[in-house]
Amino acid sequence: DTGVSQDPRHKITKRGQNVTFRCDPISEHNRLYWYRQTLGQGPEFLTYFQNEAQLEKSRLLSDRFSAERPKGSFSTLEIQRTEQGDSAMYLCASSQQGAPGGYTFGSGTRLTVV
Amino acid sequence: AQSVTQLGSHVSVSEGALVLLRCNYSSSVPPYLFWYVQYPNQGLQLLLKYTTGATLVKGINGFEAEFKKSETSFHLTKPSAHMSDAAEYFCAVSETGTASKLTFGTGTRLQVTL
């Protein structure tokens, strides 16, 4: 098992453009989480999936943000009409339901909006 | 609702000195508690976790933490700091049961000096 993979590692985009990030969880994990981390802060929860169902969304997740996990495997996070305030590290994690505390994080995607 | 408070955004210790990073939590149900370490431009690495059982938890790299329910605390310690311990440390809480997202503190940056 190669752990949680995130792609790309870095993304620089112009304000107003759309971006999409991908997360591949550990294959046997049925839960997948997205977090956002800004400089000097702890990760903030955005959303999570159990299999293909999106079970919870944070109020931080504005209408410009959408996440999918179509087949219950990999997930994508799309940001439309990016703003400078979207610049952050986007972290993905996965876990297995019923395995308390078994979260594994990916290395993150660093987004810079210029 | 759950929350985490980390006292001290920056802690500086001499190499070989005791490391103590403080974490207090709030949770309406019995918590699971975690400490993660983050090196620059990297994801989160689990140091240790408390789910059930023994309240003194040992983790990687010589770190340990003690769950004190009466004090709602989960402080991280290491008897002797090493230069390689310099990093950002995050305390996190999740609720037992089905609501399993992690809520993080704002982090403590540990500096180790010669």
mmCIF file of C-alpha atoms in Angstrom, chain A residues 9 31 33 35 37 40-43 45 48 56 89 91 100-103 105-107 110, chain B residues 32 34 36 38 41-44 46 49 51 90 94 98-102 104-107:
data_model
loop_
_atom_site.group_PDB
_atom_site.id
_atom_site.type_symbol
_atom_site.label_atom_id
_atom_site.label_comp_id
_atom_site.label_asym_id
_atom_site.label_seq_id
_atom_site.Cartn_x
_atom_site.Cartn_y
_atom_site.Cartn_z
ATOM 1 C CA ARG A 9 1.631 18.719 -5.140
ATOM 2 C CA ARG A 31 -13.911 7.140 4.466
ATOM 3 C CA TYR A 33 -11.797 13.604 4.223
ATOM 4 C CA TYR A 35 -9.136 19.646 4.959
ATOM 5 C CA GLN A 37 -4.779 24.554 6.034
ATOM 6 C CA GLY A 40 0.053 29.341 10.691
ATOM 7 C CA GLN A 41 -3.231 27.546 11.288
ATOM 8 C CA GLY A 42 -4.359 24.018 11.961
ATOM 9 C CA PRO A 43 -6.192 22.044 9.295
ATOM 10 C CA PHE A 45 -12.419 20.292 8.053
ATOM 11 C CA TYR A 48 -16.039 13.858 4.166
ATOM 12 C CA GLU A 56 -20.939 16.169 5.917
ATOM 13 C CA MET A 89 -2.696 23.672 1.520
ATOM 14 C CA LEU A 91 -5.075 17.961 2.650
ATOM 15 C CA PRO A 100 -10.995 4.347 15.652
ATOM 16 C CA GLY A 101 -8.256 6.831 15.040
ATOM 17 C CA GLY A 102 -6.915 5.226 11.921
ATOM 18 C CA TYR A 103 -6.510 8.337 9.791
ATOM 19 C CA PHE A 105 -3.019 11.928 5.561
ATOM 20 C CA GLY A 106 -1.624 12.661 2.143
ATOM 21 C CA SER A 107 1.160 15.164 1.536
ATOM 22 C CA ARG A 110 -0.495 23.629 -2.142
ATOM 23 C CA TYR B 32 -10.410 10.197 20.755
ATOM 24 C CA PHE B 34 -4.309 12.676 18.649
ATOM 25 C CA TYR B 36 0.345 15.021 14.722
ATOM 26 C CA GLN B 38 4.121 18.477 10.391
ATOM 27 C CA ASN B 41 5.581 21.653 3.082
ATOM 28 C CA GLN B 42 4.587 18.168 4.130
ATOM 29 C CA GLY B 43 1.434 16.433 5.286
ATOM 30 C CA LEU B 44 0.620 15.340 8.801
ATOM 31 C CA LEU B 46 0.674 10.707 13.418
ATOM 32 C CA LYS B 49 -3.302 8.570 19.675
ATOM 33 C CA THR B 51 -8.766 5.861 21.835
ATOM 34 C CA PHE B 90 -1.014 19.700 16.190
ATOM 35 C CA SER B 94 -12.605 13.308 17.254
ATOM 36 C CA THR B 98 -20.062 7.599 13.926
ATOM 37 C CA ALA B 99 -19.044 11.274 13.780
ATOM 38 C CA SER B 100 -15.389 10.747 13.058
ATOM 39 C CA LYS B 101 -13.972 13.958 11.595
ATOM 40 C CA LEU B 102 -10.898 15.432 13.278
ATOM 41 C CA PHE B 104 -7.456 20.407 15.123
ATOM 42 C CA GLY B 105 -5.870 22.978 17.357
ATOM 43 C CA THR B 106 -3.968 25.914 15.897
ATOM 44 C CA GLY B 107 -0.626 24.223 16.375
#
